[in-house]
Short mmCIF file of C-alpha atoms and ligand atoms in Angstrom, two decimals:
data_model
loop_
_atom_site.label_atom_id
_atom_site.label_comp_id
_atom_site.label_asym_id
_atom_site.label_seq_id
_atom_site.Cartn_x
_atom_site.Cartn_y
_atom_site.Cartn_z
CA MET A 1 224.79 116.31 36.12
CA HIS A 2 228.00 116.25 38.20
CA ILE A 3 227.56 115.33 41.83
CA VAL A 4 229.84 114.99 44.89
CA THR A 5 229.13 114.12 48.54
CA CYS A 6 231.48 114.84 51.46
CA ALA A 7 231.46 114.58 55.24
CA ALA A 8 233.32 117.02 57.49
CA PRO A 9 233.98 117.15 61.25
CA VAL A 10 233.22 119.55 64.09
CA ASN A 11 236.19 121.19 65.82
CA ILE A 12 236.52 122.51 69.36
CA ALA A 13 238.89 125.42 69.93
CA ILE A 14 241.32 125.09 72.80
CA VAL A 15 243.00 128.42 72.00
CA LYS A 16 240.01 130.55 71.07
CA TYR A 17 239.30 132.73 68.07
CA TRP A 18 237.36 135.80 69.21
CA GLY A 19 237.51 138.96 67.11
CA LYS A 20 238.17 139.85 63.48
CA ARG A 21 240.46 142.41 61.92
CA ASP A 22 238.55 142.16 58.62
CA GLU A 23 234.85 141.30 58.62
CA THR A 24 234.53 140.49 54.91
CA LEU A 25 237.66 138.42 54.48
CA MET A 26 237.05 136.92 57.95
CA LEU A 27 240.56 137.61 59.16
CA PRO A 28 241.05 136.97 62.88
CA LEU A 29 242.79 139.16 65.44
CA ASN A 30 244.74 136.16 66.71
CA SER A 31 245.77 132.64 65.75
CA SER A 32 243.76 129.80 67.30
CA LEU A 33 244.12 126.07 67.78
CA SER A 34 241.53 123.30 67.85
CA VAL A 35 240.90 119.59 68.20
CA THR A 36 238.91 117.93 65.42
CA LEU A 37 236.30 115.55 66.82
CA ASN A 38 235.44 112.13 65.44
CA PRO A 39 233.00 112.54 62.53
CA VAL A 40 231.30 109.25 63.40
CA GLN A 41 229.69 111.09 66.33
CA LEU A 42 229.64 114.64 64.97
CA ARG A 43 229.72 115.57 61.30
CA ALA A 44 228.10 117.57 58.55
CA LYS A 45 227.30 115.81 55.27
CA THR A 46 226.85 117.78 52.07
CA THR A 47 225.96 116.82 48.52
CA VAL A 48 226.59 119.35 45.74
CA ALA A 49 225.36 118.92 42.18
CA ILE A 50 225.63 121.07 39.07
CA SER A 51 223.65 120.60 35.91
CA ARG A 52 222.83 122.49 32.73
CA GLU A 53 219.21 121.54 33.48
CA PHE A 54 218.89 123.40 36.80
CA ASP A 55 216.99 126.68 36.35
CA LYS A 56 218.32 128.30 39.54
CA SER A 57 220.73 127.60 42.39
CA ARG A 58 219.14 126.18 45.53
CA MET A 59 220.18 124.97 48.95
CA TRP A 60 218.58 122.78 51.63
CA LEU A 61 219.89 122.53 55.18
CA ASN A 62 218.52 119.82 57.49
CA SER A 63 215.56 119.45 55.05
CA VAL A 64 214.67 123.17 55.04
CA GLU A 65 215.32 125.30 51.94
CA GLN A 66 217.66 128.22 52.66
CA ASN A 67 218.24 131.57 51.02
CA ILE A 68 221.29 131.13 48.80
CA ASP A 69 221.91 134.90 48.56
CA ASN A 70 223.61 134.88 51.97
CA PRO A 71 226.79 136.99 51.43
CA ARG A 72 229.11 134.47 53.11
CA LEU A 73 227.88 131.70 50.84
CA GLN A 74 228.26 133.97 47.81
CA ASN A 75 231.85 134.80 48.83
CA VAL A 76 232.62 131.09 49.04
CA PHE A 77 231.13 130.45 45.56
CA ARG A 78 232.99 133.37 44.02
CA GLU A 79 236.34 132.31 45.49
CA ILE A 80 236.08 128.61 44.64
CA LYS A 81 235.11 129.46 41.05
CA GLN A 82 238.03 131.87 40.70
CA ARG A 83 240.33 129.18 42.07
CA ALA A 84 238.85 126.67 39.60
CA TYR A 85 239.46 129.01 36.62
CA ARG A 86 243.03 129.47 37.80
CA CYS A 87 243.64 125.74 38.32
CA HIS A 88 242.23 124.82 34.90
CA SER A 89 243.99 127.55 32.96
CA GLU A 90 247.30 126.55 34.58
CA LYS A 91 246.67 122.99 33.44
CA ASN A 92 245.39 124.13 30.01
CA ASN A 93 242.26 122.26 30.83
CA CYS A 94 239.51 124.90 30.49
CA GLY A 95 236.78 124.23 27.90
CA ASN A 96 234.32 121.82 29.42
CA ARG A 97 235.09 122.67 33.07
CA GLU A 98 234.81 126.40 32.48
CA ASP A 99 231.37 125.89 31.02
CA MET A 100 230.37 123.94 34.14
CA LEU A 101 231.29 126.87 36.38
CA ASN A 102 228.34 128.80 34.98
CA TRP A 103 225.75 126.11 35.62
CA HIS A 104 223.36 126.40 38.56
CA ILE A 105 224.11 124.42 41.70
CA HIS A 106 222.01 122.39 44.14
CA ILE A 107 223.32 121.89 47.67
CA CYS A 108 221.86 119.64 50.32
CA SER A 109 223.40 119.42 53.77
CA GLU A 110 222.57 117.75 57.08
CA ASN A 111 224.21 117.17 60.45
CA ASN A 112 224.25 113.85 62.32
CA PHE A 113 223.89 115.66 65.65
CA PRO A 114 220.94 117.67 66.95
CA THR A 115 221.02 121.45 66.56
CA SER A 116 220.31 121.51 70.29
CA ALA A 117 223.90 120.32 70.78
CA GLY A 118 224.73 124.01 70.24
CA LEU A 119 227.98 123.06 68.54
CA ALA A 120 229.44 125.35 65.95
CA SER A 121 227.68 123.45 63.18
CA SER A 122 228.58 126.21 60.70
CA ALA A 123 232.24 125.16 60.98
CA ALA A 124 231.50 121.58 59.92
CA GLY A 125 228.96 122.83 57.36
CA TYR A 126 231.24 125.27 55.51
CA SER A 127 234.20 122.92 55.68
CA CYS A 128 232.05 120.22 54.10
CA LEU A 129 230.65 122.53 51.43
CA VAL A 130 234.09 123.79 50.40
CA SER A 131 235.53 120.25 50.30
CA ALA A 132 232.67 119.06 48.10
CA LEU A 133 232.90 122.10 45.77
CA ALA A 134 236.66 121.62 45.45
CA TYR A 135 236.14 118.03 44.26
CA LEU A 136 233.30 119.09 41.98
CA PHE A 137 235.30 121.83 40.24
CA GLY A 138 238.66 120.04 40.38
CA VAL A 139 240.34 122.61 42.66
CA ASP A 140 243.47 121.40 44.41
CA GLY A 141 245.95 123.05 46.76
CA GLU A 142 245.12 125.28 49.73
CA ILE A 143 241.37 125.61 50.31
CA SER A 144 241.09 126.21 54.08
CA ASP A 145 241.09 129.96 53.33
CA ILE A 146 237.92 129.46 51.25
CA ALA A 147 236.21 127.68 54.17
CA ARG A 148 237.27 130.64 56.35
CA LEU A 149 235.13 132.94 54.16
CA GLY A 150 232.05 130.96 55.23
CA SER A 151 232.80 130.96 58.96
CA GLY A 152 236.18 131.66 60.54
CA SER A 153 236.34 128.50 62.61
CA ALA A 154 235.41 126.39 59.53
CA CYS A 155 238.99 126.58 58.22
CA ARG A 156 240.10 124.44 61.20
CA SER A 157 237.60 121.70 60.26
CA MET A 158 239.53 121.19 57.00
CA TYR A 159 241.99 118.90 58.82
CA GLY A 160 241.82 116.09 61.32
CA GLY A 161 243.72 115.88 64.60
CA PHE A 162 245.10 119.08 66.14
CA VAL A 163 244.86 122.14 63.93
CA GLU A 164 246.25 125.67 64.07
CA TRP A 165 244.60 128.55 62.25
CA ASP A 166 247.46 130.94 61.57
CA MET A 167 246.04 134.47 61.70
CA GLY A 168 248.35 135.50 58.82
CA ARG A 169 249.67 138.99 58.09
CA CYS A 170 248.63 139.72 54.48
CA ASN A 171 245.74 142.10 53.86
CA ASP A 172 244.26 139.80 51.21
CA GLY A 173 244.01 136.91 53.71
CA SER A 174 246.08 134.56 51.56
CA ASP A 175 248.20 133.48 54.55
CA SER A 176 245.31 133.19 57.04
CA VAL A 177 245.02 129.43 56.70
CA ALA A 178 244.66 126.30 58.81
CA ARG A 179 247.51 123.84 59.29
CA PRO A 180 247.61 120.45 60.95
CA VAL A 181 249.80 120.42 64.07
CA ALA A 182 249.43 116.68 64.83
CA SER A 183 247.36 113.92 63.26
CA ASN A 184 244.28 112.25 64.75
CA GLU A 185 246.45 109.23 65.62
CA HIS A 186 248.97 111.27 67.58
CA TRP A 187 247.27 111.06 71.00
CA PRO A 188 245.03 107.97 70.91
CA GLU A 189 244.05 108.13 74.61
CA LEU A 190 242.54 111.62 74.40
CA ARG A 191 238.74 111.73 74.71
CA ALA A 192 236.06 114.41 74.64
CA LEU A 193 232.68 114.62 76.36
CA ILE A 194 230.15 117.10 75.04
CA LEU A 195 227.71 118.00 77.80
CA VAL A 196 224.52 119.30 76.25
CA VAL A 197 223.01 121.65 78.78
CA THR A 198 219.29 122.27 78.94
CA ASP A 199 218.87 125.91 77.96
CA ASP A 200 216.17 127.82 76.11
CA ASN A 201 217.77 131.25 76.19
CA LYS A 202 218.42 133.03 72.94
CA LYS A 203 222.12 133.80 72.90
CA THR A 204 224.18 136.41 71.08
CA LYS A 205 225.66 134.73 67.98
CA SER A 206 229.48 134.48 67.95
CA THR A 207 229.80 136.79 64.93
CA GLU A 208 227.89 139.55 66.68
CA GLY A 209 229.39 138.85 70.11
CA MET A 210 232.97 139.11 68.86
CA GLN A 211 232.19 142.35 66.99
CA LYS A 212 230.98 143.89 70.25
CA SER A 213 234.08 142.68 72.09
CA VAL A 214 236.37 144.14 69.41
CA ASN A 215 234.63 147.50 69.79
CA THR A 216 234.53 147.68 73.58
CA SER A 217 236.83 145.23 75.40
CA GLU A 218 240.23 146.42 76.63
CA LEU A 219 240.98 142.93 77.87
CA LEU A 220 240.63 141.57 74.32
CA LYS A 221 243.48 143.85 73.15
CA THR A 222 245.82 142.60 75.88
CA ARG A 223 244.81 139.01 75.16
CA VAL A 224 245.51 139.32 71.44
CA GLU A 225 248.85 141.10 71.80
CA ARG A 226 250.33 139.61 74.91
CA ILE A 227 248.69 136.31 75.81
CA VAL A 228 247.60 134.28 72.79
CA PRO A 229 250.94 134.11 70.91
CA HIS A 230 252.59 132.61 73.96
CA ARG A 231 249.69 130.19 74.61
CA ILE A 232 249.74 128.91 71.04
CA ASN A 233 253.39 127.90 71.44
CA GLU A 234 252.76 126.37 74.85
CA ILE A 235 249.78 124.29 73.73
CA LYS A 236 251.70 123.03 70.69
CA GLU A 237 254.43 121.80 73.02
CA ALA A 238 251.88 120.17 75.34
CA ILE A 239 250.32 118.38 72.35
CA ARG A 240 253.72 117.31 71.00
CA ASP A 241 254.69 115.90 74.42
CA LYS A 242 251.19 114.52 75.13
CA ASP A 243 251.42 116.39 78.42
CA PHE A 244 247.83 116.25 79.60
CA ASP A 245 248.23 118.42 82.72
CA ARG A 246 249.66 121.28 80.69
CA PHE A 247 247.18 120.81 77.84
CA ALA A 248 244.28 120.84 80.30
CA GLU A 249 245.42 123.89 82.21
CA ILE A 250 245.85 126.01 79.07
CA THR A 251 242.50 124.78 77.73
CA MET A 252 240.64 125.87 80.88
CA LYS A 253 242.47 129.19 81.16
CA GLU A 254 241.65 129.93 77.50
CA SER A 255 237.97 129.19 78.01
CA ASN A 256 237.93 131.34 81.15
CA GLN A 257 239.64 134.19 79.34
CA LEU A 258 237.18 134.07 76.44
CA HIS A 259 234.32 134.42 78.92
CA ALA A 260 236.18 137.12 80.85
CA VAL A 261 236.46 139.05 77.57
CA CYS A 262 232.72 138.57 77.10
CA LEU A 263 232.08 140.06 80.54
CA ASP A 264 234.51 142.88 79.74
CA THR A 265 232.47 143.63 76.61
CA PHE A 266 230.08 146.52 77.10
CA PRO A 267 227.20 145.80 77.59
CA PRO A 268 228.51 142.44 78.85
CA ILE A 269 227.75 139.15 77.10
CA GLU A 270 227.06 136.11 79.27
CA TYR A 271 227.24 132.71 77.64
CA LEU A 272 227.84 130.67 80.77
CA THR A 273 224.93 129.71 83.01
CA GLU A 274 224.64 128.41 86.55
CA VAL A 275 224.94 124.88 85.13
CA SER A 276 228.11 125.75 83.18
CA ARG A 277 229.64 127.15 86.36
CA ARG A 278 228.62 124.03 88.28
CA ILE A 279 230.33 121.86 85.64
CA MET A 280 233.50 123.96 86.03
CA ASN A 281 233.25 123.52 89.76
CA LEU A 282 232.89 119.76 89.46
CA VAL A 283 235.98 119.59 87.21
CA HIS A 284 238.10 121.62 89.64
CA ARG A 285 236.91 119.59 92.64
CA PHE A 286 237.57 116.34 90.80
CA ASN A 287 241.08 117.45 89.81
CA LYS A 288 241.76 118.41 93.42
CA LEU A 289 240.51 115.05 94.62
CA CYS A 290 242.86 113.32 92.17
CA GLY A 291 245.79 115.53 93.15
CA ARG A 292 246.41 116.44 89.49
CA THR A 293 244.66 117.88 86.43
CA LYS A 294 242.73 114.98 84.96
CA VAL A 295 239.86 116.81 83.23
CA ALA A 296 239.65 120.11 81.33
CA TYR A 297 236.54 122.05 80.37
CA THR A 298 236.06 124.48 77.52
CA PHE A 299 232.99 126.58 76.59
CA ASP A 300 232.24 128.49 73.38
CA ALA A 301 229.39 130.90 72.65
CA GLY A 302 226.86 128.98 74.77
CA PRO A 303 226.45 127.07 78.03
CA ASN A 304 227.39 123.58 76.73
CA ALA A 305 230.67 122.19 77.94
CA CYS A 306 233.28 120.16 76.14
CA LEU A 307 235.43 118.17 78.56
CA PHE A 308 238.80 116.73 77.54
CA LEU A 309 240.22 113.81 79.48
CA LEU A 310 242.10 110.55 79.02
CA GLU A 311 240.29 107.30 78.23
CA GLU A 312 241.12 105.70 81.60
CA ASP A 313 239.24 108.44 83.49
CA VAL A 314 236.06 108.47 81.38
CA PRO A 315 233.96 105.92 83.38
CA ARG A 316 234.57 107.65 86.72
CA VAL A 317 233.95 111.14 85.36
CA LEU A 318 230.76 110.02 83.60
CA SER A 319 229.50 108.42 86.81
CA LEU A 320 229.90 111.78 88.53
CA ILE A 321 228.26 113.76 85.73
CA ARG A 322 225.33 111.38 85.70
CA HIS A 323 225.00 111.63 89.47
CA PHE A 324 225.05 115.43 89.62
CA PHE A 325 223.21 116.49 86.44
CA ARG A 326 221.21 113.69 84.82
CA PRO A 327 217.57 114.09 83.69
CA VAL A 328 215.36 112.42 86.29
CA ASN A 329 213.26 110.51 83.81
CA SER A 330 215.85 109.31 81.31
CA CYS A 331 217.37 105.86 81.51
CA PHE A 332 221.13 105.58 81.89
CA GLU A 333 221.60 104.40 78.31
CA SER A 334 219.87 107.31 76.59
CA PHE A 335 221.90 109.78 78.66
CA ILE A 336 225.23 108.83 77.09
CA HIS A 337 225.61 108.78 73.28
CA GLY A 338 228.62 108.08 71.09
CA LEU A 339 231.48 105.68 71.76
CA PRO A 340 230.51 102.55 73.69
CA ILE A 341 231.16 102.76 77.42
CA GLU A 342 230.21 100.99 80.65
CA VAL A 343 229.59 103.56 83.35
CA PRO A 344 229.85 102.24 86.93
CA ARG A 345 227.74 103.48 89.84
CA VAL A 346 229.20 106.57 91.39
CA THR A 347 231.14 105.81 94.59
CA THR A 348 230.05 107.25 97.93
CA ASP A 349 233.63 108.35 98.50
CA ASP A 350 233.67 110.43 95.30
CA VAL A 351 230.29 112.01 96.06
CA LEU A 352 231.26 112.88 99.63
CA THR A 353 234.64 114.31 98.69
CA ILE A 354 233.27 116.35 95.76
CA SER A 355 230.58 117.57 98.16
CA MET A 356 228.41 119.50 95.71
CA GLY A 357 224.62 119.76 95.53
CA ILE A 358 222.95 117.82 92.73
CA MET A 359 221.28 119.68 89.84
CA PRO A 360 218.98 117.10 88.29
CA ASP A 361 217.60 117.70 84.77
CA THR A 362 220.23 120.28 83.81
CA ILE A 363 222.24 118.22 81.32
CA GLN A 364 220.09 116.69 78.56
CA TYR A 365 222.66 114.19 77.33
CA VAL A 366 226.36 113.60 76.81
CA ILE A 367 228.20 112.79 73.56
CA TYR A 368 231.28 110.67 74.16
CA THR A 369 233.83 110.97 71.36
CA ASN A 370 237.53 111.18 70.47
CA VAL A 371 239.87 112.92 68.03
CA GLY A 372 238.94 112.39 64.39
CA CYS A 373 239.95 112.87 60.78
CA GLY A 374 239.30 115.74 58.37
CA PRO A 375 236.76 115.95 55.52
CA GLN A 376 236.20 112.81 53.46
CA ARG A 377 234.68 112.26 50.05
CA LEU A 378 231.86 109.69 50.16
CA ASP A 379 231.77 107.93 46.80
CA ASP A 380 228.97 105.46 47.43
CA CYS A 381 225.69 106.78 45.83
CA ASP A 382 223.82 105.68 48.97
CA HIS A 383 225.46 108.59 50.79
CA SER A 384 224.13 111.16 48.35
CA LEU A 385 221.51 113.53 49.77
CA LEU A 386 220.28 114.43 46.26
CA ASP A 387 218.43 112.07 43.91
CA GLU A 388 219.23 111.45 40.23
CA LYS A 389 217.37 114.63 39.26
CA GLY A 390 219.38 116.68 41.79
CA PHE A 391 216.62 117.19 44.37
CA PRO A 392 216.63 116.20 48.08
CA LYS A 393 215.92 112.48 48.47
C1 DP6 B 401 233.68 130.87 70.45
O1 DP6 B 401 233.63 130.81 63.55
O2 DP6 B 401 231.33 130.80 64.58
O3 DP6 B 401 233.58 129.09 68.89
O4 DP6 B 401 233.77 133.58 61.95
O5 DP6 B 401 231.84 134.99 62.65
O6 DP6 B 401 231.44 132.71 61.66
P1 DP6 B 401 232.38 133.59 62.48
O7 DP6 B 401 232.41 132.98 63.95
P2 DP6 B 401 232.64 131.48 64.41
O8 DP6 B 401 233.26 131.77 65.87
C2 DP6 B 401 233.67 130.75 66.71
C3 DP6 B 401 233.98 131.32 68.04
C4 DP6 B 401 234.24 130.31 69.14
C5 DP6 B 401 235.72 130.09 69.35
C6 DP6 B 401 236.44 129.26 68.31
O9 DP6 B 401 235.84 128.33 67.72
O10 DP6 B 401 237.64 129.50 68.13
#
């Protein structure tokens, strides 16, 4: 049996991907750009094993067996195997390895964050799977395009730091790949707060939502042709210069435009809730109070917010979030997860100036994190999710 375990991070788009020009190859209508979050707080872990002894291919996700016939998964398998054949024949190294490519595979994957966090866990999941398969089959070179076949945004989780997914021009998708723009060490003061909003509504999945927008939204066309290319260049400059004000403004405008496109979709799609809007309001009031842009929000296909800010502002911002949104019965400690932090009592001055009604019990908890690295191979057997027979531990 050959076995590999990897961990891969979650990414949050600051210039959003919304809409495909090819549904099978998962080619986007526009380039996008994201921040990779620290995998210590948010990561997928995947173990892949192949053996002559396995009688069929199987997959378990968060302890539940999944159907492996899912077309996206099958596309990923097909592509990585083709790439492996190519790599080995170039190196005149077929034989044994080629035989292995026909063996059945067992995959076991889990996330270290609750599904309720509503984060694009498929991005971390596919990035992790593709990284592990690449090690298993000895594939080197560009593989972010293989992760893209699983879920578009997954290609951006193939690198740490700040990552651009270039939409590419080729019809075969060979140039629609992710590229690092700056490393995870580039902007050490940058922090992220994931605000997990209490919400039971069933939402339209991103895949389906973006299809509807492509078919019906006029605004999406303008965005793709006239707005995104310019924003990608601007945000890259803001990242290069560590210009937080500029970074934050583009981030918020991008999030707002994504949700404007959703409203322009017919029938409209609404991902933001009253709580999301209240979070946006708090951010704008706080920035006004500070006389400059100190916090940025961004929302994906759900009501949870991701706030970006600098380390020095985290305690004050958390004190406000806790004041306005915290669950009534939870203790202060269980409200904030992730990096260690002392949160002071909110000041009367801040509360009076922000002047907003409180919405208790509307944010379940907050994950405090920073910018992190890309996928990692975990060599220690203790990390493996499969036992020595290749079944979930
Ligand atoms: C709103 O990558 O989940 O998070 O490619 O269909 O799997 P598929 O969609 P997915 O879409 C992510 C959309 C988004 C914005 C983004 O991450 O860029």
